Short mmCIF file of C-alpha atoms in Angstrom, two decimals:
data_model
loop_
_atom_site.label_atom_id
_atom_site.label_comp_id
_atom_site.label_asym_id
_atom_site.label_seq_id
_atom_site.Cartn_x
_atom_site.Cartn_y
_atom_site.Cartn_z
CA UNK A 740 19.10 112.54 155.22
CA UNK A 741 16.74 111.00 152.64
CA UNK A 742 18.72 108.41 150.07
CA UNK A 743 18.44 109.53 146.45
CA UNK A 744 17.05 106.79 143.66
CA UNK A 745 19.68 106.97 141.93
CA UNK A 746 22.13 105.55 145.19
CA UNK A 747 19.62 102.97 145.80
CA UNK A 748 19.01 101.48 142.17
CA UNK A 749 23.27 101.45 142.96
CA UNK A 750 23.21 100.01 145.64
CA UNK A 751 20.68 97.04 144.03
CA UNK A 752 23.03 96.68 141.17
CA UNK A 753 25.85 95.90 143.44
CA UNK A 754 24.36 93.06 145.35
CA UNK A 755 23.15 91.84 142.32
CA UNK A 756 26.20 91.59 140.39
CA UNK A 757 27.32 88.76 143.46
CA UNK A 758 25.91 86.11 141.23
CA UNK A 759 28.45 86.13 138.47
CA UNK A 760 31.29 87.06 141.12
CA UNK A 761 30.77 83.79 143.09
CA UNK A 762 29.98 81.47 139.64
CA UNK A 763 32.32 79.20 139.09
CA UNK A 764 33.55 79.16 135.47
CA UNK A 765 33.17 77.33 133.01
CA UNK A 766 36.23 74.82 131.13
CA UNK A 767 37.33 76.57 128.64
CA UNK A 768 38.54 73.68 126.93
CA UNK A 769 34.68 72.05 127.19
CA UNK A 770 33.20 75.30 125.98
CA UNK A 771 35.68 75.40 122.63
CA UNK A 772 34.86 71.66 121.92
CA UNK A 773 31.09 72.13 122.33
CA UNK A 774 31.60 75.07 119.69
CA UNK A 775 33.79 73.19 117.27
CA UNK A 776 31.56 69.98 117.23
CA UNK A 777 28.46 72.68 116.32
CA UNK A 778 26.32 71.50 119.63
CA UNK A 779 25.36 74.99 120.35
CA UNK A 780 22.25 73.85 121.28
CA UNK A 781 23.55 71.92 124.33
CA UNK A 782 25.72 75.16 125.37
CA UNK A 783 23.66 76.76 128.84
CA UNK A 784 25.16 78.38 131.27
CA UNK A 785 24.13 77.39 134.79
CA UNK A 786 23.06 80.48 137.26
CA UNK A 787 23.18 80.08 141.32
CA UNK A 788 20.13 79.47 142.81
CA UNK A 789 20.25 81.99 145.54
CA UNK A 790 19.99 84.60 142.86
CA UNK A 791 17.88 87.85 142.56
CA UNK A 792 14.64 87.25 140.46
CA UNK A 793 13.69 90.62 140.41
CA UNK A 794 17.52 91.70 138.90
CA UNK A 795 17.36 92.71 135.60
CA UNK A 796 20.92 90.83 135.38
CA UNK A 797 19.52 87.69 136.72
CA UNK A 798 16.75 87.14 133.85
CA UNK A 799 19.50 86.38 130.78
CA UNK A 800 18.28 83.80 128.40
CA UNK A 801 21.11 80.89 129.11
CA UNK A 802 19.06 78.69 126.56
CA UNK A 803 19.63 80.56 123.17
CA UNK A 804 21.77 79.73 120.87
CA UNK A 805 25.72 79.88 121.69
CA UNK A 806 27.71 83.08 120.36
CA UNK A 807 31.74 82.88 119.90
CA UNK A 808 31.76 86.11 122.01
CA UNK A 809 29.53 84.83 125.04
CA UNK A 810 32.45 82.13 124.83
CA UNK A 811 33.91 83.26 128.42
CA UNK A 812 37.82 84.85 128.55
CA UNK A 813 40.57 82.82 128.28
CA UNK A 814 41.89 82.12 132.18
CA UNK A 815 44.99 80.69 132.84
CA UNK A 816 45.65 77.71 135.24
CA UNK A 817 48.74 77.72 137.47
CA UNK A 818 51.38 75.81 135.63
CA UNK A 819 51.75 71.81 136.71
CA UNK A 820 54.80 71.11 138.61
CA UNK A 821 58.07 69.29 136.76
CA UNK A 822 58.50 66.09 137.83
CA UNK A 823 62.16 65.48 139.06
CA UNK A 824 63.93 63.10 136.05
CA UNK A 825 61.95 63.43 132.98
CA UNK A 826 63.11 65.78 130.58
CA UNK A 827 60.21 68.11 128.56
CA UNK A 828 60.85 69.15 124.96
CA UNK A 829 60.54 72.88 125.14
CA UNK A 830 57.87 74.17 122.55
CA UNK A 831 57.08 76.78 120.45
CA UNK A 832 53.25 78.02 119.71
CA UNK A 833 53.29 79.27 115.94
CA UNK A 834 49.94 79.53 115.38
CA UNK A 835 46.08 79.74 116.82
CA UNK A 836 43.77 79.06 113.95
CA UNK A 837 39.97 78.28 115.30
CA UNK A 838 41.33 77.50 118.45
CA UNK A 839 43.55 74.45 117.18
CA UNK A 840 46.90 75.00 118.77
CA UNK A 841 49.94 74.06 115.80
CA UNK A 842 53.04 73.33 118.24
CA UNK A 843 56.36 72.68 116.86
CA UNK A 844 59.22 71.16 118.92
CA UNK A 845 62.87 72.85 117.80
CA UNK A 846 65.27 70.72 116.19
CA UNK A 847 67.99 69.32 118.19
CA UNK A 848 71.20 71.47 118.56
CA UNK A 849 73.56 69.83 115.68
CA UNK A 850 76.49 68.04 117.31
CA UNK A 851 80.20 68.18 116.19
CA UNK A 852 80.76 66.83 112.95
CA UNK A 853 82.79 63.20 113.69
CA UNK A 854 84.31 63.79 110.36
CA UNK A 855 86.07 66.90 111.24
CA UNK A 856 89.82 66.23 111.66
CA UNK A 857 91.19 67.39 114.64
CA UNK A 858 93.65 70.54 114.34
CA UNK A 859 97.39 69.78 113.82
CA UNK A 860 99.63 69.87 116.96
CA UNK A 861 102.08 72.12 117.46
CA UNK A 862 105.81 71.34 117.98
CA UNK A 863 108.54 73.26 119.28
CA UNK A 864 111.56 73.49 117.65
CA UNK A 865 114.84 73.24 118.69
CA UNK A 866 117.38 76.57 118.07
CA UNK A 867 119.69 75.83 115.29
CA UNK A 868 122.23 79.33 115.02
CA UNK A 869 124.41 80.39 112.30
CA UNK A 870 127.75 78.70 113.75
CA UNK A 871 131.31 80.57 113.65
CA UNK A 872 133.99 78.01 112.15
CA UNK A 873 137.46 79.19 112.66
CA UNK A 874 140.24 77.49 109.99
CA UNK A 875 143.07 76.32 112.63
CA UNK A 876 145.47 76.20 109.91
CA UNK A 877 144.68 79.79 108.06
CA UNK A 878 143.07 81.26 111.22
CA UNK A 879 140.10 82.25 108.75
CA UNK A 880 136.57 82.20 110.31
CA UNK A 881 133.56 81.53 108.19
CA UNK A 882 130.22 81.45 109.36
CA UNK A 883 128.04 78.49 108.37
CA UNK A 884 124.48 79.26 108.16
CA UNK A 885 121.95 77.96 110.04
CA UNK A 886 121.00 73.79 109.51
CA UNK A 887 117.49 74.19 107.94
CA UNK A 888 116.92 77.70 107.00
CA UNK A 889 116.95 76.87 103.50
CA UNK A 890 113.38 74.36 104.55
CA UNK A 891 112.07 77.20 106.86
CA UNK A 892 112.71 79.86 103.72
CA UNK A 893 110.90 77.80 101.46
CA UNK A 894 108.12 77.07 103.85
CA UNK A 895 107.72 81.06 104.22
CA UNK A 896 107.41 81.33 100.83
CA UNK A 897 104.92 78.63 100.46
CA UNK A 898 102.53 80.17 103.18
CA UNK A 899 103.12 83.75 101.43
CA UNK A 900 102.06 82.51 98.16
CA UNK A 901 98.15 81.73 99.57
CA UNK A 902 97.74 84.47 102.11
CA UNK A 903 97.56 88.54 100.64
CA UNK A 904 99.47 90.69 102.90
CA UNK A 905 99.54 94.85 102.85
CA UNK A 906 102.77 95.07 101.98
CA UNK A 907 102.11 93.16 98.90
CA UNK A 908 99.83 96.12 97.71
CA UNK A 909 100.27 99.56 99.61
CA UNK A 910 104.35 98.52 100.25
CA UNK A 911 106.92 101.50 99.88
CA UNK A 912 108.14 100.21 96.48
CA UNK A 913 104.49 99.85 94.55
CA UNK A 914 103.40 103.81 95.77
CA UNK A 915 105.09 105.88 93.18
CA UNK A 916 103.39 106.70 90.37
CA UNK A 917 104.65 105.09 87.38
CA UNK A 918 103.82 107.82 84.38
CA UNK A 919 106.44 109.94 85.89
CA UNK A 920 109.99 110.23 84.98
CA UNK A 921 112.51 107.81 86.65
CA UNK A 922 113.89 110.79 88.90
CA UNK A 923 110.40 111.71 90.18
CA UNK A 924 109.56 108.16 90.95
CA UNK A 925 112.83 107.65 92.89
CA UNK A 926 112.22 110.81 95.24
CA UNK A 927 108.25 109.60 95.81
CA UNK A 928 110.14 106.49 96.91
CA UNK A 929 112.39 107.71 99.37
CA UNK A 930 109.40 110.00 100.76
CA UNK A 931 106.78 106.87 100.65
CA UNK A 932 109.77 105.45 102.70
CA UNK A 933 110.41 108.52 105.21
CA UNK A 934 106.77 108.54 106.12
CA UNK A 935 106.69 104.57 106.45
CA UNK A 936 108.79 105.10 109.55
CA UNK A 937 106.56 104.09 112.82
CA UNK A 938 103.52 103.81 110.10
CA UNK A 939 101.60 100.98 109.04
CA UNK A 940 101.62 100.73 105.21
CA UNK A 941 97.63 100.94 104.82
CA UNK A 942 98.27 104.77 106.89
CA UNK A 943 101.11 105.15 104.36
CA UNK A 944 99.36 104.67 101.66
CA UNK A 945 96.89 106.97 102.14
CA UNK A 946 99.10 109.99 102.87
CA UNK A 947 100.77 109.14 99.76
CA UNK A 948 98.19 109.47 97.58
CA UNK A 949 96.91 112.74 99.15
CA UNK A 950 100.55 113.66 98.50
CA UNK A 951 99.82 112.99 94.61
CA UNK A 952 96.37 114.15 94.22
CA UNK A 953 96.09 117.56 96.61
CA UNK A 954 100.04 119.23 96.08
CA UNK A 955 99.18 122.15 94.08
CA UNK A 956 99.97 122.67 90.39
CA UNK A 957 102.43 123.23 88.17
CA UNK A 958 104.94 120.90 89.97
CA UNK A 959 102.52 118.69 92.20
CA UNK A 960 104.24 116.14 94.09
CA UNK A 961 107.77 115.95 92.88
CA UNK A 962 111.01 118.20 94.46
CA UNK A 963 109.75 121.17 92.92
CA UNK A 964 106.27 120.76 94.58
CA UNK A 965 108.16 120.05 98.04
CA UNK A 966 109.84 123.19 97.80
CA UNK A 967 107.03 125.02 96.90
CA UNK A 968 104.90 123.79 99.27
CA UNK A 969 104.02 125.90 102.48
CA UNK A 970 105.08 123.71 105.42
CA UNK A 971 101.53 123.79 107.20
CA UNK A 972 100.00 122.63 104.07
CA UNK A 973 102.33 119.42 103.62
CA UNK A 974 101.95 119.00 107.96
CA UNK A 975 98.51 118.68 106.83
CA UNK A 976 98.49 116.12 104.00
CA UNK A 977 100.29 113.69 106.03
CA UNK A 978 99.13 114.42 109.26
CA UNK A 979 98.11 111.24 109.28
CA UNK A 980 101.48 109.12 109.64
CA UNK A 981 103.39 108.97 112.94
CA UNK A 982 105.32 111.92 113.72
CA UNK A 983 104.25 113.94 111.43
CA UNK A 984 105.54 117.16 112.34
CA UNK A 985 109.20 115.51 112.84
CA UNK A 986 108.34 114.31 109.25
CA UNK A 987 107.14 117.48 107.53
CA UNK A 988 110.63 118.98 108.94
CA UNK A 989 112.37 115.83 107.53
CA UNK A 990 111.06 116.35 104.46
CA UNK A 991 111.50 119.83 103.66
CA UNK A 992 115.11 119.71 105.01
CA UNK A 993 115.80 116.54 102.65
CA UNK A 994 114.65 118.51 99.43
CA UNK A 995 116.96 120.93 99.97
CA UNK A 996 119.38 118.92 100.61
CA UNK A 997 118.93 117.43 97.29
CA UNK A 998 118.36 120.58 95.35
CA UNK A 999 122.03 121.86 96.04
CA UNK A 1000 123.86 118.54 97.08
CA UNK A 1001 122.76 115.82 94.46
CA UNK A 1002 121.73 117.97 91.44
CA UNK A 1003 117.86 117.44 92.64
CA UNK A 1004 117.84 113.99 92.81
CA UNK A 1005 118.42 110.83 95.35
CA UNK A 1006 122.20 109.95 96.49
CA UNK A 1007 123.07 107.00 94.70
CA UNK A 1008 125.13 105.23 97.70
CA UNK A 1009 124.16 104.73 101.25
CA UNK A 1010 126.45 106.78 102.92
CA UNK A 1011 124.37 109.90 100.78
CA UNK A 1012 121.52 108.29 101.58
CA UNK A 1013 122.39 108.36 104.79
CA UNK A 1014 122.83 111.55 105.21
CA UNK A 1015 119.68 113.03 104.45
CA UNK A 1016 117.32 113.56 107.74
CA UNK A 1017 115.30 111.05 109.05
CA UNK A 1018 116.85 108.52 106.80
CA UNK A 1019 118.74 105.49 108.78
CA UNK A 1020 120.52 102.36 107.69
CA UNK A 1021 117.25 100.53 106.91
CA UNK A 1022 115.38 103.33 104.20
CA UNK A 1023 119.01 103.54 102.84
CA UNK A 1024 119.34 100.02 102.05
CA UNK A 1025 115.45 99.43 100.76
CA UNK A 1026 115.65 102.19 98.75
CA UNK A 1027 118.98 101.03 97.00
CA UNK A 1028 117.22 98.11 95.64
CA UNK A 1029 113.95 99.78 95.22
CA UNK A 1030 115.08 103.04 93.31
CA UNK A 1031 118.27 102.01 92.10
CA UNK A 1032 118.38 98.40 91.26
CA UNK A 1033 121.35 97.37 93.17
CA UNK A 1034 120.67 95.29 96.43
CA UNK A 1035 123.74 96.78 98.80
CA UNK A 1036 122.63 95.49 102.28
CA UNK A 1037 119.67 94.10 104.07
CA UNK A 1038 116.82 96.08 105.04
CA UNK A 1039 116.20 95.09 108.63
CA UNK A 1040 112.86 96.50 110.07
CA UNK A 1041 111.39 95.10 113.40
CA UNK A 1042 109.66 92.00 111.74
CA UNK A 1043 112.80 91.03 110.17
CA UNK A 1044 114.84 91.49 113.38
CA UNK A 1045 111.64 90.01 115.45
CA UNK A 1046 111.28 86.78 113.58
CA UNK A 1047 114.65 85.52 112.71
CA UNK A 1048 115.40 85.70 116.49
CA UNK A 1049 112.55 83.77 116.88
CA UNK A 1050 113.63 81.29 114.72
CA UNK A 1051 117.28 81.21 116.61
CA UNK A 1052 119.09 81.90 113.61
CA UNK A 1053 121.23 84.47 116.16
CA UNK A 1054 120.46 86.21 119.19
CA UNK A 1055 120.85 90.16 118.69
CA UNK A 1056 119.43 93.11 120.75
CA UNK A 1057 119.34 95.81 117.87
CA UNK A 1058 118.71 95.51 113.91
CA UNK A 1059 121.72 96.28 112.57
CA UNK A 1060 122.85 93.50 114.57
CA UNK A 1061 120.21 91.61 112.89
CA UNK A 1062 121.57 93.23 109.45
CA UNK A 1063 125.15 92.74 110.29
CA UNK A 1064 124.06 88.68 111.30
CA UNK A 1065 122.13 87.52 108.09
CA UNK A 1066 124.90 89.39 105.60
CA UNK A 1067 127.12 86.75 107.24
CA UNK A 1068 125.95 83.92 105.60
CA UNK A 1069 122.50 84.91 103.38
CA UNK A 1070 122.84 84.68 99.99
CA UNK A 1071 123.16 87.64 97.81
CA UNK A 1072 120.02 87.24 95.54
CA UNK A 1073 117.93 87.15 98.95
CA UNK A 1074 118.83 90.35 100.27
CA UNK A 1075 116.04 92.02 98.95
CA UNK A 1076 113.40 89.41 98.84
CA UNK A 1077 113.77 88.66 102.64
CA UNK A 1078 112.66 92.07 103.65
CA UNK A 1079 108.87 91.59 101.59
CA UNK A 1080 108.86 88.17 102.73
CA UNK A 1081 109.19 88.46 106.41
CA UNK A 1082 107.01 91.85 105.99
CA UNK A 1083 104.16 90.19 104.64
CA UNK A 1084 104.59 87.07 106.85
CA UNK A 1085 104.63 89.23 110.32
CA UNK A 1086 101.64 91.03 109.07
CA UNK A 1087 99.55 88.02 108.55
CA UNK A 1088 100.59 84.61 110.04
CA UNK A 1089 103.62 85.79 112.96
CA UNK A 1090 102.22 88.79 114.72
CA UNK A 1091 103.99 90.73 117.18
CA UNK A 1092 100.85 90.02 119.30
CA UNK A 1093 98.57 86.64 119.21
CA UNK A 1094 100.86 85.01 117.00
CA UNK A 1095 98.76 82.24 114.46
CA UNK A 1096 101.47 79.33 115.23
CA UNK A 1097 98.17 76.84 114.69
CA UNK A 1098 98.36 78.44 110.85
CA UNK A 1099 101.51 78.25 110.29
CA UNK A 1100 103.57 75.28 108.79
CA UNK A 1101 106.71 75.84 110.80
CA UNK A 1102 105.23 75.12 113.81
CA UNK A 1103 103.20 72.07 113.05
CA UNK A 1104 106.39 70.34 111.28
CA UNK A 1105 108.54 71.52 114.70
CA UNK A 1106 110.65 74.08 112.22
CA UNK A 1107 110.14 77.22 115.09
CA UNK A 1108 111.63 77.42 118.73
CA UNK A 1109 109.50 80.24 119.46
CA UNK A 1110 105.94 78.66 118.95
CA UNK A 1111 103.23 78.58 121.09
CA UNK A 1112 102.70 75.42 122.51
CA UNK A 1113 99.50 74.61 125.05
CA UNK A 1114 100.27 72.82 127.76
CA UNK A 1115 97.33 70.89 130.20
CA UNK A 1116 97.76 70.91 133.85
CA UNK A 1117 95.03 69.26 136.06
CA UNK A 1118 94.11 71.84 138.94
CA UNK A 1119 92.50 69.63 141.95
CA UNK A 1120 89.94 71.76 144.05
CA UNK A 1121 87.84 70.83 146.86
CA UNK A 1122 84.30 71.81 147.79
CA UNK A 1123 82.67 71.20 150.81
CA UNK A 1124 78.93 71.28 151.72
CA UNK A 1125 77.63 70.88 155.76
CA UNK A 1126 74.25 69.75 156.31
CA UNK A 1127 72.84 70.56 159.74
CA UNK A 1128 70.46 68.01 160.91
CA UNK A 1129 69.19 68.80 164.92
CA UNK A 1130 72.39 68.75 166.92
CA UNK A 1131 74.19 66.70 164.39
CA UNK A 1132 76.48 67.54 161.65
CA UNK A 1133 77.04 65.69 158.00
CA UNK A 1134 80.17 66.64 155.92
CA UNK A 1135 80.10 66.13 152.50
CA UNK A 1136 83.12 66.50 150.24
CA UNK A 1137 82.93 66.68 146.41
CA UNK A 1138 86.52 67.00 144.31
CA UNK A 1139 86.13 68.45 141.36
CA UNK A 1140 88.74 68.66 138.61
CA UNK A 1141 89.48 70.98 136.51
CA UNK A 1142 92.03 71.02 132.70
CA UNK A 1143 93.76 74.64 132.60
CA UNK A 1144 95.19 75.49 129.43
CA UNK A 1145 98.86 77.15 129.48
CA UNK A 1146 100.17 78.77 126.87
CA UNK A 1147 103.81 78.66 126.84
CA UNK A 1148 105.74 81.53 124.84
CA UNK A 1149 109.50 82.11 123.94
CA UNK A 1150 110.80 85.26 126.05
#
């Protein structure tokens, strides 16, 4: 079968094209200095003498004047080997202008500061209880409080003073409105504190002001507006507390309760206080002081009960044996205050979890038996490497050790 023209002008091209394919290349580096310096006069490019004369390809004029785009592509050469001990900067390209390469090297990383103090260590404390002194001549037993509560107190108070807690602005005795009438803002109290139960204030506070902004007119969120209120609809406004359902019962039960029992408004004494559902020993005693003035017991909530035991003032299992502990020997005029103190101190600096004993005072003066202190223990391990060499065998040992930090913690 005859070969077309077309397949054998092809066929030259191809053999043809085997004089750039086997050229070695240029430098690029040689070509881009010959360019910069303006000799474009002595730029050529050198051909292979075993080349085609009659190729078309082959009969390029090498001699003319150099062009930035004959310049040939940019080819990359294998990287060079690190040597073993000298350390490279590592570097950044920023910018190719005209081929001139503008490399910056990165700062070094900053080190640590040698003015920066060291933090404070932290010291356990040792327990110091509320003792029981019996009179061997009278018999009478009085209870001497605790060696240096009154520095610990103080120290509390200190700390409080420079750190905002959310008691200190969403707590059960700032939510009630205060253009209402006294009775009004004592029943938004003791509801602010039914719905505090199992609640963090911030969740509190919220369903307390849906309370005051969505209960339907004329009576909105007073005992007339409870009453009034379908039970779904009030399930719903504070469905975000804990148990709400238990709550919404509590609630409408409660303001009954008050509408025939206590001529519509709050018991005045915490036995009626008592009474009402949902309402225990602690809500009776907080709202005492809150909505009546008159500070009748301690409110004892978990960070009350949780943090004096950590301090060893006593050693109780429940809060009213906490309660029943501090009455003992507190002073009157602290009954209330200890109850937003402790609060605001367990919600910022003493956490039930990851307590912040490097933030707080107590620990770093040696005040608190149940701080965290870090211990170091030096764990010695072993590593062995085996290097086979013919028939022989070399052991090599290396010991590394190693600081583990333990963090101690008051059960």
């Amino acid at each position: 079968m005859k070969t077309s023209r077309l397949a054998r002008e092809t066929a030259k091209v191809g053999r043809n094209s085997e004089v750039f394919t086997n050229r070695k290349p240029r430098s690029f580096a040689a070509s881009i200095n010959a360019f910069a310096a303006g000799d474009s006069g002595s730029f050529t490019v050198k051909q292979d003498d075993d080349g085609d004369d009659s190729s078309s390809l082959s009969s390029l004029d090498s001699t003319g004047p150099f062009d930035i785009e004959d310049a040939p592509p940019f080819i990359k050469t294998a990287p060079q080997k690190r040597k073993h001990g000298i350390s490279t900067p590592a570097t950044t390209v920023t910018e190719a202008s005209r081929f001139k390469l503008e490399i910056i090297t990165p700062p070094r990383k900053a080190g640590i500061n040698p003015e920066e103090k060291s933090p404070a260590k932290i010291k356990k404390g040792r327990k110091q209880p509320a003792r029981k002194v019996v009179d061997h001549d009278s018999g009478k037993a009085t209870i001497h409080p605790p060696a240096n509560w009154e520095e610990i107190y103080g120290l509390v108070q200190e700390m409080r003073k420079k750190t905002l807690a959310p008691v200190d602005t969403m707590g059960c005795e700032s939510l009630a409105e205060d253009h209402l009438s006294p009775r009004d803002k004592r029943f938004q109290t003791l509801i602010a504190l039914m719905l505090s139960s199992q609640t963090k204030d911030t969740t509190t506070a919220i369903a307390m002001k849906r309370l005051q902004t969505e209960l339907p007119p004329p009576h909105h969120f007073s005992l007339e507006g409870i009453l009034a209120v379908p039970a779904d609809t009030l399930n719903n406004l504070i469905y975000a507390v804990g148990f709400h359902n238990n709550k919404t019962r509590y609630i409408k039960a409660t303001a009954l309760l008050l509408q025939s029992n206590f001529n519509s408004d709050i018991p005045d004494t915490i036995e009626g206080l008592i009474s009402l559902p949902g309402v225990g020993p602690k809500m009776a005693y907080l709202c005492m002081s809150a909505a009546w003035g008159r500070d009748e017991g301690i409110g004892v909530d978990v960070h009350v009960h949780r943090i004096t035991n950590l301090w060893g003032w006593q050693k109780t299992n429940q809060p009213e044996e906490t309660r029943a502990a501090l009455e003992a020997w507190l002073p009157r005029d602290k009954w209330h205050e200890i109850n937003h103190l402790l609060v605001g101190f367990g919600q910022t600096i003493c956490l039930p979890v990851g307590r912040k004993c490097g933030e707080c005072t107590l620990s770093t003066k040696g005040l608190c038996p149940g701080a965290v202190v870090q211990k170091k223990a030096t764990v010695r391990r072993k590593r062995v490497k085996v290097e086979k060499k013919e028939e022989e065998e070399e052991v090599t040992e290396e010991v590394e050790e190693e600081v583990v930090v333990v963090k101690e913690e008051d059960g």
